[in-house]
Amino acid sequence: LDRVVCSVRDCFPGGSTFGYPVFAVNGSNTNLCFKRRETGAKTKVYIDSIESMVDRIRHLEKQLQRKLKGLDFPFQVAYEDLTDFEYTDEESVWDASLNAWTKMFST
């Protein structure tokens, strides 16, 4: 989702398929594209078609799965295990995330 939204906000090729960038403050169109990063302007994305966006995300996921399939990983660590600590202050969640990070960097 982040990749699709950034492609629209930065006006990358294909991004306009899903929608167009707008100023966050008033919803008006903007053509700042990548320069928004330099100006600090807050932008959002107006999504034209949720269906086309979901199709694109599924396509990107399949591409990634094909690329990863050829690699030989000695272990798997879920993204959620690595980042769960950011959403709570529970010690057990912190410990689980720490263990996931330790596992990832120890091999």
Backbone as XML, in Angstrom:
<?xml version="1.0"?>
<chain id="A" units="angstrom">
  <residue number="1" name="LEU">
    <atom name="N" x="0.834" y="-1.189" z="0.000"/>
    <atom name="CA" x="0.000" y="0.000" z="0.000"/>
    <atom name="C" x="0.876" y="1.249" z="0.000"/>
  </residue>
  <residue number="2" name="ASP">
    <atom name="N" x="1.907" y="1.255" z="0.847"/>
    <atom name="CA" x="2.798" y="2.415" z="0.902"/>
    <atom name="C" x="3.444" y="2.682" z="-0.451"/>
  </residue>
  <residue number="3" name="ARG">
    <atom name="N" x="3.840" y="1.626" z="-1.124"/>
    <atom name="CA" x="4.498" y="1.775" z="-2.424"/>
    <atom name="C" x="3.558" y="2.400" z="-3.455"/>
  </residue>
  <residue number="4" name="VAL">
    <atom name="N" x="2.319" y="1.964" z="-3.454"/>
    <atom name="CA" x="1.331" y="2.507" z="-4.393"/>
    <atom name="C" x="1.056" y="3.975" z="-4.072"/>
  </residue>
  <residue number="5" name="VAL">
    <atom name="N" x="0.865" y="4.290" z="-2.804"/>
    <atom name="CA" x="0.589" y="5.668" z="-2.408"/>
    <atom name="C" x="1.762" y="6.575" z="-2.765"/>
  </residue>
  <residue number="6" name="CYS">
    <atom name="N" x="2.977" y="6.129" z="-2.501"/>
    <atom name="CA" x="4.150" y="6.943" z="-2.851"/>
    <atom name="C" x="4.266" y="7.137" z="-4.358"/>
  </residue>
  <residue number="7" name="SER">
    <atom name="N" x="3.949" y="6.103" z="-5.130"/>
    <atom name="CA" x="4.043" y="6.252" z="-6.588"/>
    <atom name="C" x="3.054" y="7.295" z="-7.100"/>
  </residue>
  <residue number="8" name="VAL">
    <atom name="N" x="1.920" y="7.426" z="-6.440"/>
    <atom name="CA" x="0.948" y="8.453" z="-6.825"/>
    <atom name="C" x="1.437" y="9.824" z="-6.353"/>
  </residue>
  <residue number="9" name="ARG">
    <atom name="N" x="1.853" y="9.924" z="-5.098"/>
    <atom name="CA" x="2.280" y="11.215" z="-4.543"/>
    <atom name="C" x="3.512" y="11.773" z="-5.238"/>
  </residue>
  <residue number="10" name="ASP">
    <atom name="N" x="4.407" y="10.872" z="-5.686"/>
    <atom name="CA" x="5.638" y="11.311" z="-6.339"/>
    <atom name="C" x="5.506" y="11.363" z="-7.857"/>
  </residue>
  <residue number="11" name="CYS">
    <atom name="N" x="4.317" y="11.040" z="-8.389"/>
    <atom name="CA" x="4.036" y="11.073" z="-9.835"/>
    <atom name="C" x="4.936" y="10.126" z="-10.621"/>
  </residue>
  <residue number="12" name="PHE">
    <atom name="N" x="5.231" y="8.967" z="-10.046"/>
    <atom name="CA" x="6.027" y="7.974" z="-10.759"/>
    <atom name="C" x="5.183" y="7.346" z="-11.865"/>
  </residue>
  <residue number="13" name="PRO">
    <atom name="N" x="5.843" y="6.794" z="-12.885"/>
    <atom name="CA" x="5.093" y="6.154" z="-13.978"/>
    <atom name="C" x="4.113" y="5.104" z="-13.440"/>
  </residue>
  <residue number="14" name="GLY">
    <atom name="N" x="2.896" y="5.188" z="-13.910"/>
    <atom name="CA" x="1.864" y="4.249" z="-13.481"/>
    <atom name="C" x="1.088" y="4.710" z="-12.266"/>
  </residue>
  <residue number="15" name="GLY">
    <atom name="N" x="1.618" y="5.653" z="-11.526"/>
    <atom name="CA" x="0.941" y="6.116" z="-10.315"/>
    <atom name="C" x="-0.414" y="6.728" z="-10.580"/>
  </residue>
  <residue number="16" name="SER">
    <atom name="N" x="-0.532" y="7.428" z="-11.703"/>
    <atom name="CA" x="-1.806" y="8.086" z="-12.019"/>
    <atom name="C" x="-2.911" y="7.086" z="-12.346"/>
  </residue>
  <residue number="17" name="THR">
    <atom name="N" x="-2.548" y="5.827" z="-12.487"/>
    <atom name="CA" x="-3.545" y="4.784" z="-12.717"/>
    <atom name="C" x="-4.493" y="4.667" z="-11.534"/>
  </residue>
  <residue number="18" name="PHE">
    <atom name="N" x="-3.998" y="4.977" z="-10.353"/>
    <atom name="CA" x="-4.759" y="4.745" z="-9.120"/>
    <atom name="C" x="-5.413" y="5.998" z="-8.560"/>
  </residue>
  <residue number="19" name="GLY">
    <atom name="N" x="-4.872" y="7.169" z="-8.897"/>
    <atom name="CA" x="-5.416" y="8.394" z="-8.348"/>
    <atom name="C" x="-4.491" y="9.555" z="-8.615"/>
  </residue>
  <residue number="20" name="TYR">
    <atom name="N" x="-4.605" y="10.579" z="-7.781"/>
    <atom name="CA" x="-3.764" y="11.752" z="-7.964"/>
    <atom name="C" x="-3.468" y="12.389" z="-6.601"/>
  </residue>
  <residue number="21" name="PRO">
    <atom name="N" x="-2.338" y="13.116" z="-6.537"/>
    <atom name="CA" x="-1.958" y="13.747" z="-5.270"/>
    <atom name="C" x="-2.764" y="15.022" z="-5.018"/>
  </residue>
  <residue number="22" name="VAL">
    <atom name="N" x="-3.064" y="15.249" z="-3.747"/>
    <atom name="CA" x="-3.786" y="16.449" z="-3.332"/>
    <atom name="C" x="-3.110" y="17.021" z="-2.088"/>
  </residue>
  <residue number="23" name="PHE">
    <atom name="N" x="-3.301" y="18.324" z="-1.869"/>
    <atom name="CA" x="-2.806" y="18.930" z="-0.637"/>
    <atom name="C" x="-3.646" y="18.430" z="0.533"/>
  </residue>
  <residue number="24" name="ALA">
    <atom name="N" x="-2.976" y="18.080" z="1.615"/>
    <atom name="CA" x="-3.678" y="17.556" z="2.790"/>
    <atom name="C" x="-4.582" y="18.610" z="3.418"/>
  </residue>
  <residue number="25" name="VAL">
    <atom name="N" x="-4.185" y="19.863" z="3.355"/>
    <atom name="CA" x="-4.910" y="20.919" z="4.042"/>
    <atom name="C" x="-6.274" y="21.216" z="3.422"/>
  </residue>
  <residue number="26" name="ASN">
    <atom name="N" x="-6.386" y="21.104" z="2.084"/>
    <atom name="CA" x="-7.670" y="21.475" z="1.472"/>
    <atom name="C" x="-8.166" y="20.511" z="0.389"/>
  </residue>
  <residue number="27" name="GLY">
    <atom name="N" x="-7.388" y="19.478" z="0.067"/>
    <atom name="CA" x="-7.818" y="18.485" z="-0.913"/>
    <atom name="C" x="-7.704" y="18.918" z="-2.360"/>
  </residue>
  <residue number="28" name="SER">
    <atom name="N" x="-7.080" y="20.071" z="-2.605"/>
    <atom name="CA" x="-6.936" y="20.518" z="-3.994"/>
    <atom name="C" x="-5.770" y="19.793" z="-4.666"/>
  </residue>
  <residue number="29" name="ASN">
    <atom name="N" x="-5.858" y="19.635" z="-5.977"/>
    <atom name="CA" x="-4.812" y="18.950" z="-6.743"/>
    <atom name="C" x="-3.470" y="19.635" z="-6.561"/>
  </residue>
  <residue number="30" name="THR">
    <atom name="N" x="-2.413" y="18.838" z="-6.613"/>
    <atom name="CA" x="-1.063" y="19.370" z="-6.568"/>
    <atom name="C" x="-0.222" y="18.679" z="-7.630"/>
  </residue>
  <residue number="31" name="ASN">
    <atom name="N" x="0.716" y="19.410" z="-8.188"/>
    <atom name="CA" x="1.653" y="18.809" z="-9.130"/>
    <atom name="C" x="3.085" y="18.896" z="-8.593"/>
  </residue>
  <residue number="32" name="LEU">
    <atom name="N" x="3.217" y="18.965" z="-7.269"/>
    <atom name="CA" x="4.547" y="19.012" z="-6.658"/>
    <atom name="C" x="5.333" y="17.731" z="-6.917"/>
  </residue>
  <residue number="33" name="CYS">
    <atom name="N" x="4.611" y="16.627" z="-6.950"/>
    <atom name="CA" x="5.232" y="15.325" z="-7.185"/>
    <atom name="C" x="6.393" y="15.097" z="-6.221"/>
  </residue>
  <residue number="34" name="PHE">
    <atom name="N" x="7.559" y="14.728" z="-6.740"/>
    <atom name="CA" x="8.696" y="14.394" z="-5.884"/>
    <atom name="C" x="9.203" y="15.622" z="-5.124"/>
  </residue>
  <residue number="35" name="LYS">
    <atom name="N" x="8.971" y="16.810" z="-5.650"/>
    <atom name="CA" x="9.434" y="18.033" z="-4.989"/>
    <atom name="C" x="8.720" y="18.277" z="-3.662"/>
  </residue>
  <residue number="36" name="ARG">
    <atom name="N" x="7.627" y="17.564" z="-3.432"/>
    <atom name="CA" x="6.925" y="17.721" z="-2.155"/>
    <atom name="C" x="7.859" y="17.400" z="-0.997"/>
  </residue>
  <residue number="37" name="ARG">
    <atom name="N" x="8.815" y="16.507" z="-1.241"/>
    <atom name="CA" x="9.763" y="16.112" z="-0.206"/>
    <atom name="C" x="10.677" y="17.275" z="0.177"/>
  </residue>
  <residue number="38" name="GLU">
    <atom name="N" x="10.992" y="18.136" z="-0.785"/>
    <atom name="CA" x="11.862" y="19.286" z="-0.537"/>
    <atom name="C" x="11.111" y="20.432" z="0.124"/>
  </residue>
  <residue number="39" name="THR">
    <atom name="N" x="9.855" y="20.602" z="-0.239"/>
    <atom name="CA" x="9.079" y="21.734" z="0.266"/>
    <atom name="C" x="8.475" y="21.475" z="1.642"/>
  </residue>
  <residue number="40" name="GLY">
    <atom name="N" x="8.316" y="20.204" z="1.978"/>
    <atom name="CA" x="7.672" y="19.873" z="3.246"/>
    <atom name="C" x="6.162" y="19.957" z="3.189"/>
  </residue>
  <residue number="41" name="ALA">
    <atom name="N" x="5.613" y="20.172" z="2.010"/>
    <atom name="CA" x="4.160" y="20.253" z="1.861"/>
    <atom name="C" x="3.530" y="18.908" z="2.216"/>
  </residue>
  <residue number="42" name="LYS">
    <atom name="N" x="2.463" y="18.957" z="2.947"/>
    <atom name="CA" x="1.732" y="17.748" z="3.328"/>
    <atom name="C" x="0.752" y="17.401" z="2.216"/>
  </residue>
  <residue number="43" name="THR">
    <atom name="N" x="0.888" y="16.187" z="1.698"/>
    <atom name="CA" x="-0.007" y="15.751" z="0.633"/>
    <atom name="C" x="-0.662" y="14.433" z="1.006"/>
  </residue>
  <residue number="44" name="LYS">
    <atom name="N" x="-1.749" y="14.165" z="0.328"/>
    <atom name="CA" x="-2.470" y="12.902" z="0.444"/>
    <atom name="C" x="-2.724" y="12.397" z="-0.963"/>
  </residue>
  <residue number="45" name="VAL">
    <atom name="N" x="-3.379" y="11.262" z="-1.054"/>
    <atom name="CA" x="-3.702" y="10.690" z="-2.360"/>
    <atom name="C" x="-5.203" y="10.490" z="-2.458"/>
  </residue>
  <residue number="46" name="TYR">
    <atom name="N" x="-5.766" y="10.965" z="-3.565"/>
    <atom name="CA" x="-7.154" y="10.658" z="-3.879"/>
    <atom name="C" x="-7.124" y="9.397" z="-4.728"/>
  </residue>
  <residue number="47" name="ILE">
    <atom name="N" x="-7.777" y="8.350" z="-4.271"/>
    <atom name="CA" x="-7.799" y="7.071" z="-4.977"/>
    <atom name="C" x="-9.025" y="7.012" z="-5.881"/>
  </residue>
  <residue number="48" name="ASP">
    <atom name="N" x="-8.765" y="6.854" z="-7.187"/>
    <atom name="CA" x="-9.863" y="6.746" z="-8.156"/>
    <atom name="C" x="-10.565" y="5.402" z="-8.066"/>
  </residue>
  <residue number="49" name="SER">
    <atom name="N" x="-9.781" y="4.337" z="-7.971"/>
    <atom name="CA" x="-10.341" y="2.999" z="-8.030"/>
    <atom name="C" x="-9.655" y="2.085" z="-7.020"/>
  </residue>
  <residue number="50" name="ILE">
    <atom name="N" x="-10.383" y="1.715" z="-6.000"/>
    <atom name="CA" x="-9.847" y="0.798" z="-4.993"/>
    <atom name="C" x="-9.509" y="-0.537" z="-5.651"/>
  </residue>
  <residue number="51" name="GLU">
    <atom name="N" x="-10.355" y="-0.973" z="-6.584"/>
    <atom name="CA" x="-10.136" y="-2.267" z="-7.232"/>
    <atom name="C" x="-8.806" y="-2.310" z="-7.975"/>
  </residue>
  <residue number="52" name="SER">
    <atom name="N" x="-8.493" y="-1.258" z="-8.731"/>
    <atom name="CA" x="-7.225" y="-1.260" z="-9.463"/>
    <atom name="C" x="-6.042" y="-1.180" z="-8.513"/>
  </residue>
  <residue number="53" name="MET">
    <atom name="N" x="-6.196" y="-0.486" z="-7.408"/>
    <atom name="CA" x="-5.123" y="-0.404" z="-6.427"/>
    <atom name="C" x="-4.879" y="-1.768" z="-5.784"/>
  </residue>
  <residue number="54" name="VAL">
    <atom name="N" x="-5.942" y="-2.459" z="-5.422"/>
    <atom name="CA" x="-5.813" y="-3.789" z="-4.825"/>
    <atom name="C" x="-5.173" y="-4.754" z="-5.825"/>
  </residue>
  <residue number="55" name="ASP">
    <atom name="N" x="-5.577" y="-4.683" z="-7.098"/>
    <atom name="CA" x="-4.970" y="-5.524" z="-8.131"/>
    <atom name="C" x="-3.473" y="-5.269" z="-8.227"/>
  </residue>
  <residue number="56" name="ARG">
    <atom name="N" x="-3.074" y="-4.001" z="-8.171"/>
    <atom name="CA" x="-1.652" y="-3.649" z="-8.263"/>
    <atom name="C" x="-0.882" y="-4.178" z="-7.061"/>
  </residue>
  <residue number="57" name="ILE">
    <atom name="N" x="-1.447" y="-4.051" z="-5.894"/>
    <atom name="CA" x="-0.782" y="-4.553" z="-4.685"/>
    <atom name="C" x="-0.620" y="-6.068" z="-4.770"/>
  </residue>
  <residue number="58" name="ARG">
    <atom name="N" x="-1.637" y="-6.761" z="-5.239"/>
    <atom name="CA" x="-1.538" y="-8.218" z="-5.403"/>
    <atom name="C" x="-0.465" y="-8.585" z="-6.426"/>
  </residue>
  <residue number="59" name="HIS">
    <atom name="N" x="-0.370" y="-7.818" z="-7.514"/>
    <atom name="CA" x="0.653" y="-8.050" z="-8.526"/>
    <atom name="C" x="2.055" y="-7.865" z="-7.924"/>
  </residue>
  <residue number="60" name="LEU">
    <atom name="N" x="2.242" y="-6.795" z="-7.162"/>
    <atom name="CA" x="3.542" y="-6.548" z="-6.529"/>
    <atom name="C" x="3.892" y="-7.655" z="-5.534"/>
  </residue>
  <residue number="61" name="GLU">
    <atom name="N" x="2.893" y="-8.141" z="-4.817"/>
    <atom name="CA" x="3.125" y="-9.223" z="-3.862"/>
    <atom name="C" x="3.571" y="-10.495" z="-4.584"/>
  </residue>
  <residue number="62" name="LYS">
    <atom name="N" x="2.927" y="-10.825" z="-5.695"/>
    <atom name="CA" x="3.313" y="-12.014" z="-6.467"/>
    <atom name="C" x="4.721" y="-11.869" z="-7.026"/>
  </residue>
  <residue number="63" name="GLN">
    <atom name="N" x="5.065" y="-10.665" z="-7.503"/>
    <atom name="CA" x="6.426" y="-10.408" z="-7.997"/>
    <atom name="C" x="7.447" y="-10.670" z="-6.900"/>
  </residue>
  <residue number="64" name="LEU">
    <atom name="N" x="7.178" y="-10.151" z="-5.723"/>
    <atom name="CA" x="8.090" y="-10.324" z="-4.594"/>
    <atom name="C" x="8.202" y="-11.792" z="-4.209"/>
  </residue>
  <residue number="65" name="GLN">
    <atom name="N" x="7.094" y="-12.499" z="-4.185"/>
    <atom name="CA" x="7.124" y="-13.923" z="-3.842"/>
    <atom name="C" x="7.957" y="-14.718" z="-4.837"/>
  </residue>
  <residue number="66" name="ARG">
    <atom name="N" x="7.852" y="-14.397" z="-6.130"/>
    <atom name="CA" x="8.669" y="-15.083" z="-7.142"/>
    <atom name="C" x="10.153" y="-14.814" z="-6.922"/>
  </residue>
  <residue number="67" name="LYS">
    <atom name="N" x="10.489" y="-13.579" z="-6.605"/>
    <atom name="CA" x="11.892" y="-13.227" z="-6.368"/>
    <atom name="C" x="12.434" y="-13.925" z="-5.122"/>
  </residue>
  <residue number="68" name="LEU">
    <atom name="N" x="11.636" y="-13.978" z="-4.080"/>
    <atom name="CA" x="12.080" y="-14.589" z="-2.830"/>
    <atom name="C" x="12.150" y="-16.108" z="-2.918"/>
  </residue>
  <residue number="69" name="LYS">
    <atom name="N" x="11.326" y="-16.681" z="-3.793"/>
    <atom name="CA" x="11.273" y="-18.140" z="-3.917"/>
    <atom name="C" x="12.630" y="-18.721" z="-4.308"/>
  </residue>
  <residue number="70" name="GLY">
    <atom name="N" x="13.391" y="-17.991" z="-5.117"/>
    <atom name="CA" x="14.684" y="-18.474" z="-5.566"/>
    <atom name="C" x="15.791" y="-18.333" z="-4.531"/>
  </residue>
  <residue number="71" name="LEU">
    <atom name="N" x="15.522" y="-17.615" z="-3.455"/>
    <atom name="CA" x="16.544" y="-17.423" z="-2.419"/>
    <atom name="C" x="16.419" y="-18.489" z="-1.346"/>
  </residue>
  <residue number="72" name="ASP">
    <atom name="N" x="17.530" y="-18.847" z="-0.776"/>
    <atom name="CA" x="17.538" y="-19.872" z="0.265"/>
    <atom name="C" x="17.765" y="-19.211" z="1.618"/>
  </residue>
  <residue number="73" name="PHE">
    <atom name="N" x="16.700" y="-19.030" z="2.373"/>
    <atom name="CA" x="16.798" y="-18.436" z="3.696"/>
    <atom name="C" x="16.863" y="-19.539" z="4.747"/>
  </residue>
  <residue number="74" name="PRO">
    <atom name="N" x="17.814" y="-19.445" z="5.671"/>
    <atom name="CA" x="17.914" y="-20.469" z="6.713"/>
    <atom name="C" x="16.824" y="-20.352" z="7.775"/>
  </residue>
  <residue number="75" name="PHE">
    <atom name="N" x="16.072" y="-19.258" z="7.750"/>
    <atom name="CA" x="15.013" y="-19.036" z="8.733"/>
    <atom name="C" x="14.014" y="-18.053" z="8.145"/>
  </residue>
  <residue number="76" name="GLN">
    <atom name="N" x="12.898" y="-17.909" z="8.811"/>
    <atom name="CA" x="11.916" y="-16.901" z="8.422"/>
    <atom name="C" x="11.540" y="-16.086" z="9.647"/>
  </residue>
  <residue number="77" name="VAL">
    <atom name="N" x="11.453" y="-14.794" z="9.457"/>
    <atom name="CA" x="11.012" y="-13.895" z="10.519"/>
    <atom name="C" x="9.885" y="-13.047" z="9.933"/>
  </residue>
  <residue number="78" name="ALA">
    <atom name="N" x="8.760" y="-13.034" z="10.606"/>
    <atom name="CA" x="7.615" y="-12.267" z="10.121"/>
    <atom name="C" x="7.811" y="-10.785" z="10.410"/>
  </residue>
  <residue number="79" name="TYR">
    <atom name="N" x="7.389" y="-9.966" z="9.474"/>
    <atom name="CA" x="7.456" y="-8.508" z="9.632"/>
    <atom name="C" x="6.766" y="-8.080" z="10.927"/>
  </residue>
  <residue number="80" name="GLU">
    <atom name="N" x="5.618" y="-8.687" z="11.188"/>
    <atom name="CA" x="4.851" y="-8.337" z="12.390"/>
    <atom name="C" x="5.645" y="-8.606" z="13.653"/>
  </residue>
  <residue number="81" name="ASP">
    <atom name="N" x="6.411" y="-9.713" z="13.665"/>
    <atom name="CA" x="7.228" y="-10.025" z="14.837"/>
    <atom name="C" x="8.308" y="-8.970" z="15.052"/>
  </residue>
  <residue number="82" name="LEU">
    <atom name="N" x="8.835" y="-8.438" z="13.957"/>
    <atom name="CA" x="9.885" y="-7.424" z="14.055"/>
    <atom name="C" x="9.341" y="-6.073" z="14.516"/>
  </residue>
  <residue number="83" name="THR">
    <atom name="N" x="8.119" y="-5.755" z="14.161"/>
    <atom name="CA" x="7.601" y="-4.404" z="14.408"/>
    <atom name="C" x="6.509" y="-4.301" z="15.473"/>
  </residue>
  <residue number="84" name="ASP">
    <atom name="N" x="6.046" y="-5.408" z="16.012"/>
    <atom name="CA" x="4.958" y="-5.355" z="17.001"/>
    <atom name="C" x="5.274" y="-4.466" z="18.198"/>
  </residue>
  <residue number="85" name="PHE">
    <atom name="N" x="6.544" y="-4.387" z="18.588"/>
    <atom name="CA" x="6.922" y="-3.602" z="19.756"/>
    <atom name="C" x="6.573" y="-2.120" z="19.597"/>
  </residue>
  <residue number="86" name="GLU">
    <atom name="N" x="6.401" y="-1.666" z="18.354"/>
    <atom name="CA" x="6.106" y="-0.260" z="18.111"/>
    <atom name="C" x="4.663" y="0.114" z="18.452"/>
  </residue>
  <residue number="87" name="TYR">
    <atom name="N" x="3.822" y="-0.869" z="18.673"/>
    <atom name="CA" x="2.402" y="-0.605" z="18.848"/>
    <atom name="C" x="1.876" y="-0.904" z="20.240"/>
  </residue>
  <residue number="88" name="THR">
    <atom name="N" x="2.759" y="-1.269" z="21.142"/>
    <atom name="CA" x="2.317" y="-1.574" z="22.498"/>
    <atom name="C" x="3.494" y="-1.411" z="23.452"/>
  </residue>
  <residue number="89" name="ASP">
    <atom name="N" x="3.190" y="-1.362" z="24.738"/>
    <atom name="CA" x="4.270" y="-1.313" z="25.719"/>
    <atom name="C" x="4.316" y="-2.597" z="26.561"/>
  </residue>
  <residue number="90" name="GLU">
    <atom name="N" x="3.672" y="-3.649" z="26.046"/>
    <atom name="CA" x="3.680" y="-4.929" z="26.759"/>
    <atom name="C" x="5.071" y="-5.556" z="26.681"/>
  </residue>
  <residue number="91" name="GLU">
    <atom name="N" x="5.563" y="-5.982" z="27.807"/>
    <atom name="CA" x="6.915" y="-6.537" z="27.868"/>
    <atom name="C" x="7.047" y="-7.824" z="27.058"/>
  </residue>
  <residue number="92" name="SER">
    <atom name="N" x="6.013" y="-8.648" z="27.031"/>
    <atom name="CA" x="6.091" y="-9.900" z="26.280"/>
    <atom name="C" x="6.211" y="-9.632" z="24.774"/>
  </residue>
  <residue number="93" name="VAL">
    <atom name="N" x="5.548" y="-8.588" z="24.299"/>
    <atom name="CA" x="5.643" y="-8.218" z="22.885"/>
    <atom name="C" x="7.033" y="-7.675" z="22.593"/>
  </residue>
  <residue number="94" name="TRP">
    <atom name="N" x="7.561" y="-6.855" z="23.498"/>
    <atom name="CA" x="8.925" y="-6.331" z="23.353"/>
    <atom name="C" x="9.914" y="-7.493" z="23.272"/>
  </residue>
  <residue number="95" name="ASP">
    <atom name="N" x="9.777" y="-8.464" z="24.158"/>
    <atom name="CA" x="10.689" y="-9.615" z="24.167"/>
    <atom name="C" x="10.598" y="-10.416" z="22.874"/>
  </residue>
  <residue number="96" name="ALA">
    <atom name="N" x="9.384" y="-10.615" z="22.376"/>
    <atom name="CA" x="9.205" y="-11.364" z="21.131"/>
    <atom name="C" x="9.847" y="-10.620" z="19.957"/>
  </residue>
  <residue number="97" name="SER">
    <atom name="N" x="9.689" y="-9.300" z="19.900"/>
    <atom name="CA" x="10.307" y="-8.515" z="18.831"/>
    <atom name="C" x="11.825" y="-8.544" z="18.950"/>
  </residue>
  <residue number="98" name="LEU">
    <atom name="N" x="12.326" y="-8.421" z="20.152"/>
    <atom name="CA" x="13.771" y="-8.471" z="20.361"/>
    <atom name="C" x="14.333" y="-9.824" z="19.912"/>
  </residue>
  <residue number="99" name="ASN">
    <atom name="N" x="13.626" y="-10.890" z="20.231"/>
    <atom name="CA" x="14.057" y="-12.222" z="19.797"/>
    <atom name="C" x="14.055" y="-12.339" z="18.275"/>
  </residue>
  <residue number="100" name="ALA">
    <atom name="N" x="13.049" y="-11.765" z="17.624"/>
    <atom name="CA" x="12.979" y="-11.811" z="16.160"/>
    <atom name="C" x="14.143" y="-11.044" z="15.541"/>
  </residue>
  <residue number="101" name="TRP">
    <atom name="N" x="14.447" y="-9.856" z="16.072"/>
    <atom name="CA" x="15.575" y="-9.077" z="15.560"/>
    <atom name="C" x="16.897" y="-9.798" z="15.805"/>
  </residue>
  <residue number="102" name="THR">
    <atom name="N" x="17.034" y="-10.398" z="16.981"/>
    <atom name="CA" x="18.253" y="-11.133" z="17.314"/>
    <atom name="C" x="18.431" y="-12.303" z="16.349"/>
  </residue>
  <residue number="103" name="LYS">
    <atom name="N" x="17.358" y="-13.024" z="16.079"/>
    <atom name="CA" x="17.409" y="-14.150" z="15.151"/>
    <atom name="C" x="17.825" y="-13.695" z="13.749"/>
  </residue>
  <residue number="104" name="MET">
    <atom name="N" x="17.275" y="-12.559" z="13.331"/>
    <atom name="CA" x="17.568" y="-12.069" z="11.995"/>
    <atom name="C" x="19.034" y="-11.675" z="11.850"/>
  </residue>
  <residue number="105" name="PHE">
    <atom name="N" x="19.617" y="-11.063" z="12.850"/>
    <atom name="CA" x="20.981" y="-10.567" z="12.738"/>
    <atom name="C" x="22.044" y="-11.562" z="13.194"/>
  </residue>
  <residue number="106" name="SER">
    <atom name="N" x="21.628" y="-12.679" z="13.758"/>
    <atom name="CA" x="22.620" y="-13.624" z="14.264"/>
    <atom name="C" x="23.002" y="-14.703" z="13.253"/>
  </residue>
  <residue number="107" name="THR">
    <atom name="N" x="22.343" y="-14.719" z="12.096"/>
    <atom name="CA" x="22.689" y="-15.734" z="11.109"/>
    <atom name="C" x="23.471" y="-15.164" z="9.964"/>
  </residue>
</chain>
